[in-house]
XYZ file of C-alpha atoms in Angstrom:
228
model
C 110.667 112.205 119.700
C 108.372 112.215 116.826
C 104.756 113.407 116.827
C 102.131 110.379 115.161
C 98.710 111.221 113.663
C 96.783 108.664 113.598
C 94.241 108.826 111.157
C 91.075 105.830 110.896
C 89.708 104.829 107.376
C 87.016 106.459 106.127
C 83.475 105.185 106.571
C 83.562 101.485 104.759
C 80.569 99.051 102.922
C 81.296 97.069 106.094
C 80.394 99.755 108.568
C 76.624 100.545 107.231
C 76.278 96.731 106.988
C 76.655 96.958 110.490
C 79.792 94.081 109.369
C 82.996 92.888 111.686
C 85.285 93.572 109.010
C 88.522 92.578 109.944
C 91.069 91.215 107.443
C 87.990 90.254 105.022
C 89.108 91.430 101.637
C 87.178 93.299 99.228
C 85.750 95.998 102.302
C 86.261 99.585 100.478
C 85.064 102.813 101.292
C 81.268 103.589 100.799
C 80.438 107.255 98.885
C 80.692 109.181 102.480
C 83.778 107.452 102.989
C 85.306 108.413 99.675
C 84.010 111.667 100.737
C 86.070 112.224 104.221
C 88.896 110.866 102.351
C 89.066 113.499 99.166
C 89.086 116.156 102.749
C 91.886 114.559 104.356
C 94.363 116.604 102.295
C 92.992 120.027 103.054
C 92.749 118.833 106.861
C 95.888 118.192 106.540
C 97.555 120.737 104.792
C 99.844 123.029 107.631
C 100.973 119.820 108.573
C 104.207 118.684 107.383
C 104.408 114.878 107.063
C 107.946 112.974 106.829
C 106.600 109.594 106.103
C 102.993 107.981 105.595
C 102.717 104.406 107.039
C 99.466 102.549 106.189
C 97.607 99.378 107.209
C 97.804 96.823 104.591
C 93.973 96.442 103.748
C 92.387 98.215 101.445
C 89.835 100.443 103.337
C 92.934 102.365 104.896
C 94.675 102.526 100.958
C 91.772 104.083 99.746
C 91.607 106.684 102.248
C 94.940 107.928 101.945
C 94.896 107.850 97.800
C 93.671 111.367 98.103
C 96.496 112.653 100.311
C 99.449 111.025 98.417
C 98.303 112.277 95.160
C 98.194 115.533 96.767
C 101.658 115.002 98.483
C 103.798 112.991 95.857
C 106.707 113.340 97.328
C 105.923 110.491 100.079
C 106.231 107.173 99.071
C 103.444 105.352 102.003
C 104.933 102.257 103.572
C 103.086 99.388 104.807
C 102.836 97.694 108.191
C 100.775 94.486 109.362
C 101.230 95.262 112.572
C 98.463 98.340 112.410
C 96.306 96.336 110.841
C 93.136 95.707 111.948
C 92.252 92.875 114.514
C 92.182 89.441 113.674
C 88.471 88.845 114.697
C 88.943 84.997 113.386
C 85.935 83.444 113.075
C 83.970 86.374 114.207
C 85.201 88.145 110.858
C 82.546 88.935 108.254
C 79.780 88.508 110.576
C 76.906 90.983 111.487
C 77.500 92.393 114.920
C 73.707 92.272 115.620
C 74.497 88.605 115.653
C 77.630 88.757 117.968
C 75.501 90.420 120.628
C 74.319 87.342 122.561
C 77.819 85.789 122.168
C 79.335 85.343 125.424
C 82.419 86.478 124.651
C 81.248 89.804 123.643
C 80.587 90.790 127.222
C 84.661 89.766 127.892
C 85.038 91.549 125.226
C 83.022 94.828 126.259
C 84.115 94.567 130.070
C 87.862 92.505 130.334
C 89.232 93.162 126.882
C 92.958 92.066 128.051
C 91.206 89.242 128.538
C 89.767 88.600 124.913
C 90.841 86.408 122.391
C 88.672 85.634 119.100
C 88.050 82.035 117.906
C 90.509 81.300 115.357
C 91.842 84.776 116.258
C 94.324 86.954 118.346
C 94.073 88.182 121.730
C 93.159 91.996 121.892
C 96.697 91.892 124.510
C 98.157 90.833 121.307
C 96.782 93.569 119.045
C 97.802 96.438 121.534
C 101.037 95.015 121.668
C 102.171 94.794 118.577
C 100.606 98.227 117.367
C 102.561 99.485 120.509
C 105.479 97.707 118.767
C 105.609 99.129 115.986
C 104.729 102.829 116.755
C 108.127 103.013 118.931
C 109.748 101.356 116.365
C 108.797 104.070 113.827
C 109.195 106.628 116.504
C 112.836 105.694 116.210
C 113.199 105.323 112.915
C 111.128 108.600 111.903
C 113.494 110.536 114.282
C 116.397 109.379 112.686
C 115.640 109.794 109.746
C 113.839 112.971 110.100
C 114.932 114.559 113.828
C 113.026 114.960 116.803
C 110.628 117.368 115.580
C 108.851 115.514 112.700
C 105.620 114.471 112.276
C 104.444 111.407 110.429
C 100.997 109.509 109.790
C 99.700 106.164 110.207
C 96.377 104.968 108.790
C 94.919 102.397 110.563
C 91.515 100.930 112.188
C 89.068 101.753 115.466
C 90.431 99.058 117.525
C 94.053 99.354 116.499
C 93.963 103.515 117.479
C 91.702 103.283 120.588
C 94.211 100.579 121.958
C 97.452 103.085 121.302
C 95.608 105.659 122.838
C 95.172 103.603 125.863
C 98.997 102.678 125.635
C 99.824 106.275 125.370
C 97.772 107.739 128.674
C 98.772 104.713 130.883
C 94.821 103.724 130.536
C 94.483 99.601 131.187
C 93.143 98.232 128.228
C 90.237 96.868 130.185
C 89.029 100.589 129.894
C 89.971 100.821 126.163
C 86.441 100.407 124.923
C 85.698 104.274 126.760
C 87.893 105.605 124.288
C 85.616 106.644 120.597
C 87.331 107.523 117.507
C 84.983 108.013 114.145
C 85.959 107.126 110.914
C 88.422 109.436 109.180
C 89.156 111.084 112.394
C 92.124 112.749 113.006
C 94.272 111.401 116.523
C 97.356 112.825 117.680
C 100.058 111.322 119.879
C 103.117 113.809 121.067
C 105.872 111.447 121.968
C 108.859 112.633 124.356
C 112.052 111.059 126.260
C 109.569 110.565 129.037
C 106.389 110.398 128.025
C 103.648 110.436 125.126
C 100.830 113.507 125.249
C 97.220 112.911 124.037
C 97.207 115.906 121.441
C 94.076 115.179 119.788
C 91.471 112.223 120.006
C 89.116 111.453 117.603
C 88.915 114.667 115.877
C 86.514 114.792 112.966
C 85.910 118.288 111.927
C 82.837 118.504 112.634
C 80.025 117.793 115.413
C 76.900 116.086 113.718
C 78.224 112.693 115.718
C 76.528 114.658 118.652
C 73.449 115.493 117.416
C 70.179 113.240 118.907
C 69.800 110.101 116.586
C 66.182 108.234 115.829
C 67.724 105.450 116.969
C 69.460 106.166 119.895
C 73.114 104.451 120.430
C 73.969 101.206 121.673
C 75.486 101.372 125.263
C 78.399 99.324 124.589
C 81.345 100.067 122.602
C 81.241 99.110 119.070
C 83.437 96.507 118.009
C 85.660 97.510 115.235
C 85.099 100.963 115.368
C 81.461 102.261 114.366
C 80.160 103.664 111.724
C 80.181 106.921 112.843
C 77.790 110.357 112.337
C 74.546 109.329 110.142
Protein backbone atom coordinates (compact mmCIF):
# COMPACT_ATOMS: atom_id res chain seq x y z
CA UNK A 1 0.00 0.00 0.00
CA UNK A 2 0.77 3.56 -0.50
CA UNK A 3 3.17 5.67 1.58
CA UNK A 4 1.24 9.30 2.95
CA UNK A 5 3.21 12.43 3.95
CA UNK A 6 1.50 14.35 5.85
CA UNK A 7 2.51 17.73 5.78
CA UNK A 8 0.82 20.72 8.49
CA UNK A 9 0.31 24.37 7.19
CA UNK A 10 2.76 26.65 7.67
CA UNK A 11 2.83 28.97 10.66
CA UNK A 12 -0.69 31.08 10.31
CA UNK A 13 -1.94 34.94 11.65
CA UNK A 14 -3.99 32.67 13.92
CA UNK A 15 -1.11 30.87 15.54
CA UNK A 16 0.93 34.12 16.89
CA UNK A 17 -2.51 35.42 17.96
CA UNK A 18 -2.37 32.63 20.10
CA UNK A 19 -6.19 32.03 18.00
CA UNK A 20 -8.40 28.55 17.82
CA UNK A 21 -8.62 28.78 14.24
CA UNK A 22 -10.68 26.21 13.02
CA UNK A 23 -12.90 26.64 9.94
CA UNK A 24 -12.75 30.62 10.54
CA UNK A 25 -12.11 32.02 7.11
CA UNK A 26 -9.72 34.57 6.21
CA UNK A 27 -6.64 32.68 8.59
CA UNK A 28 -3.50 32.80 6.03
CA UNK A 29 -0.04 32.25 6.54
CA UNK A 30 2.02 34.92 8.50
CA UNK A 31 5.71 35.97 6.74
CA UNK A 32 7.48 32.78 8.58
CA UNK A 33 4.78 30.79 7.35
CA UNK A 34 5.08 31.92 3.76
CA UNK A 35 8.60 31.24 4.50
CA UNK A 36 8.45 27.27 5.43
CA UNK A 37 6.15 27.06 2.61
CA UNK A 38 8.49 28.59 -0.43
CA UNK A 39 11.03 25.40 1.36
CA UNK A 40 8.58 22.78 1.06
CA UNK A 41 9.57 22.13 -2.57
CA UNK A 42 13.27 21.69 -2.03
CA UNK A 43 12.31 19.42 1.11
CA UNK A 44 10.60 17.72 -1.02
CA UNK A 45 12.35 17.27 -4.03
CA UNK A 46 13.74 13.19 -4.16
CA UNK A 47 10.35 12.53 -3.40
CA UNK A 48 8.12 11.51 -6.07
CA UNK A 49 4.49 12.51 -5.42
CA UNK A 50 1.45 10.79 -7.42
CA UNK A 51 -1.25 12.99 -6.15
CA UNK A 52 -1.49 16.12 -3.69
CA UNK A 53 -4.70 16.12 -1.55
CA UNK A 54 -5.30 19.31 0.50
CA UNK A 55 -7.59 20.56 3.29
CA UNK A 56 -10.10 22.90 2.00
CA UNK A 57 -9.11 26.12 4.04
CA UNK A 58 -6.93 28.39 3.01
CA UNK A 59 -3.91 28.20 5.44
CA UNK A 60 -3.18 24.59 3.97
CA UNK A 61 -3.72 26.21 0.01
CA UNK A 62 -1.26 28.62 0.67
CA UNK A 63 1.28 26.33 1.85
CA UNK A 64 1.25 24.05 -0.90
CA UNK A 65 1.12 27.05 -3.76
CA UNK A 66 4.85 26.82 -3.66
CA UNK A 67 5.09 23.07 -4.33
CA UNK A 68 2.49 22.86 -7.18
CA UNK A 69 4.00 25.64 -9.04
CA UNK A 70 7.12 23.80 -8.70
CA UNK A 71 5.42 20.41 -9.65
CA UNK A 72 2.74 21.35 -12.37
CA UNK A 73 2.06 18.30 -13.36
CA UNK A 74 -0.28 17.52 -10.16
CA UNK A 75 -3.51 18.82 -10.19
CA UNK A 76 -4.17 19.00 -5.81
CA UNK A 77 -7.56 17.63 -4.88
CA UNK A 78 -9.57 18.65 -2.03
CA UNK A 79 -11.00 16.80 0.96
CA UNK A 80 -13.25 18.09 3.99
CA UNK A 81 -12.63 15.32 5.74
CA UNK A 82 -8.77 16.53 6.64
CA UNK A 83 -9.91 19.55 7.50
CA UNK A 84 -9.35 21.00 10.54
CA UNK A 85 -11.64 20.42 13.67
CA UNK A 86 -14.84 21.88 14.04
CA UNK A 87 -14.07 23.74 17.37
CA UNK A 88 -17.85 25.28 17.16
CA UNK A 89 -18.25 27.85 19.34
CA UNK A 90 -14.79 27.65 20.66
CA UNK A 91 -13.63 28.80 17.03
CA UNK A 92 -12.00 32.23 16.76
CA UNK A 93 -11.38 32.50 20.33
CA UNK A 94 -8.03 33.16 22.21
CA UNK A 95 -6.86 29.99 23.86
CA UNK A 96 -5.61 32.02 26.89
CA UNK A 97 -9.32 32.34 27.36
CA UNK A 98 -10.25 28.59 26.87
CA UNK A 99 -7.89 27.70 29.70
CA UNK A 100 -10.31 27.84 32.65
CA UNK A 101 -13.01 26.17 30.47
CA UNK A 102 -13.91 22.95 31.87
CA UNK A 103 -13.95 21.20 28.98
CA UNK A 104 -10.45 21.91 28.17
CA UNK A 105 -9.23 19.56 30.86
CA UNK A 106 -11.62 16.63 28.90
CA UNK A 107 -10.13 17.86 26.31
CA UNK A 108 -6.33 17.68 27.50
CA UNK A 109 -6.89 14.31 29.52
CA UNK A 110 -10.15 12.13 27.77
CA UNK A 111 -10.08 13.53 24.27
CA UNK A 112 -12.40 10.50 22.91
CA UNK A 113 -14.41 11.98 25.16
CA UNK A 114 -14.57 15.66 23.74
CA UNK A 115 -17.04 17.27 21.84
CA UNK A 116 -17.06 21.23 21.17
CA UNK A 117 -20.23 23.34 21.70
CA UNK A 118 -21.83 23.71 18.48
CA UNK A 119 -19.04 21.37 17.31
CA UNK A 120 -17.84 17.72 16.55
CA UNK A 121 -16.54 15.19 18.77
CA UNK A 122 -12.65 14.77 18.48
CA UNK A 123 -13.95 10.59 18.00
CA UNK A 124 -15.52 12.17 15.07
CA UNK A 125 -12.52 14.04 13.67
CA UNK A 126 -10.15 10.91 13.98
CA UNK A 127 -12.62 9.02 12.30
CA UNK A 128 -13.29 10.52 9.45
CA UNK A 129 -9.55 11.61 8.73
CA UNK A 130 -9.01 7.78 9.30
CA UNK A 131 -11.73 7.52 6.62
CA UNK A 132 -10.50 9.08 4.21
CA UNK A 133 -6.72 8.24 4.35
CA UNK A 134 -7.71 4.40 3.57
CA UNK A 135 -9.88 5.55 1.14
CA UNK A 136 -7.05 7.34 -0.73
CA UNK A 137 -4.75 4.57 0.21
CA UNK A 138 -6.92 2.59 -2.16
CA UNK A 139 -7.45 4.79 -4.61
CA UNK A 140 -3.68 6.11 -4.82
CA UNK A 141 -2.66 2.39 -5.23
CA UNK A 142 -4.80 1.88 -7.96
CA UNK A 143 -4.20 4.38 -9.63
CA UNK A 144 -0.58 4.57 -9.03
CA UNK A 145 0.58 0.81 -7.56
CA UNK A 146 1.69 -0.14 -4.32
CA UNK A 147 4.77 1.74 -4.23
CA UNK A 148 3.61 5.41 -4.58
CA UNK A 149 3.77 8.09 -2.46
CA UNK A 150 1.29 10.91 -2.17
CA UNK A 151 0.73 14.09 0.17
CA UNK A 152 -1.93 15.44 2.21
CA UNK A 153 -1.90 18.92 3.73
CA UNK A 154 -3.76 19.23 6.62
CA UNK A 155 -3.89 20.67 10.40
CA UNK A 156 -2.20 19.75 14.10
CA UNK A 157 -5.16 18.02 15.35
CA UNK A 158 -6.19 16.29 12.16
CA UNK A 159 -2.25 14.67 11.80
CA UNK A 160 -1.61 14.00 15.54
CA UNK A 161 -5.00 12.00 15.56
CA UNK A 162 -3.82 9.74 12.29
CA UNK A 163 -0.73 9.25 13.90
CA UNK A 164 -2.44 7.87 16.86
CA UNK A 165 -4.66 5.73 14.41
CA UNK A 166 -1.60 4.52 12.72
CA UNK A 167 0.56 3.17 16.01
CA UNK A 168 -2.59 1.65 17.70
CA UNK A 169 -2.12 4.74 20.33
CA UNK A 170 -5.84 5.47 22.10
CA UNK A 171 -6.70 8.79 21.28
CA UNK A 172 -6.91 9.64 24.94
CA UNK A 173 -3.01 9.76 24.55
CA UNK A 174 -3.19 11.75 21.25
CA UNK A 175 -2.35 15.06 22.83
CA UNK A 176 1.56 13.33 23.58
CA UNK A 177 1.98 13.32 20.04
CA UNK A 178 3.69 17.21 18.69
CA UNK A 179 3.85 18.08 15.15
CA UNK A 180 5.08 21.91 14.22
CA UNK A 181 3.85 23.78 11.55
CA UNK A 182 5.10 22.84 8.09
CA UNK A 183 6.44 19.68 9.42
CA UNK A 184 6.96 16.88 7.44
CA UNK A 185 5.00 13.28 8.84
CA UNK A 186 5.26 10.08 7.23
CA UNK A 187 2.94 7.08 7.38
CA UNK A 188 4.20 3.63 5.53
CA UNK A 189 1.03 1.73 4.97
CA UNK A 190 1.12 -2.23 4.35
CA UNK A 191 -1.44 -5.32 3.98
CA UNK A 192 -0.97 -5.54 7.71
CA UNK A 193 -0.02 -2.68 9.15
CA UNK A 194 0.93 1.18 8.92
CA UNK A 195 4.80 2.23 10.06
CA UNK A 196 5.50 5.62 11.76
CA UNK A 197 8.26 6.77 9.16
CA UNK A 198 8.66 10.19 10.26
CA UNK A 199 6.82 12.45 12.92
CA UNK A 200 6.89 15.90 13.00
CA UNK A 201 9.94 16.50 11.07
CA UNK A 202 10.85 20.13 10.59
CA UNK A 203 14.32 20.45 9.34
CA UNK A 204 15.62 21.92 11.81
CA UNK A 205 16.00 21.96 15.81
CA UNK A 206 15.48 25.64 17.14
CA UNK A 207 11.88 24.14 18.56
CA UNK A 208 14.37 22.71 21.22
CA UNK A 209 16.22 25.42 22.18
CA UNK A 210 15.30 27.05 25.98
CA UNK A 211 12.46 29.70 25.44
CA UNK A 212 11.98 33.07 27.80
CA UNK A 213 8.85 31.89 28.31
CA UNK A 214 8.96 28.49 29.02
CA UNK A 215 6.07 26.11 27.43
CA UNK A 216 2.76 25.42 28.60
CA UNK A 217 2.44 21.82 30.06
CA UNK A 218 -0.52 20.86 28.20
CA UNK A 219 -0.91 20.16 24.66
CA UNK A 220 -1.83 22.97 22.51
CA UNK A 221 -5.06 22.89 21.00
CA UNK A 222 -4.96 23.17 17.32
CA UNK A 223 -1.53 22.63 16.87
CA UNK A 224 0.95 25.44 18.23
CA UNK A 225 2.68 27.85 16.87
CA UNK A 226 5.74 26.26 16.78
CA UNK A 227 9.79 27.39 17.10
CA UNK A 228 9.94 31.34 17.98
Amino acid sequence: MPTLILVRHGRSTANTAGLLAGWTPGVSLDERGAAQAAALPQRLAAVPLAEIVTSPLQRCQETLAPLLAARPELTPHTDDRIGECHYGDWSGCKLAELVDDPLMEVVQQHPSAAAFPGGESMRAMQHRAAEAVREWNARVERDHGPDAAYLMCSHGDIIKSLVADAIGLHLDLFQRISVEPCSVTVIRYTRLRPYLVRLGDTGDFASLAPREKPAEGDAPVGGGAGAP
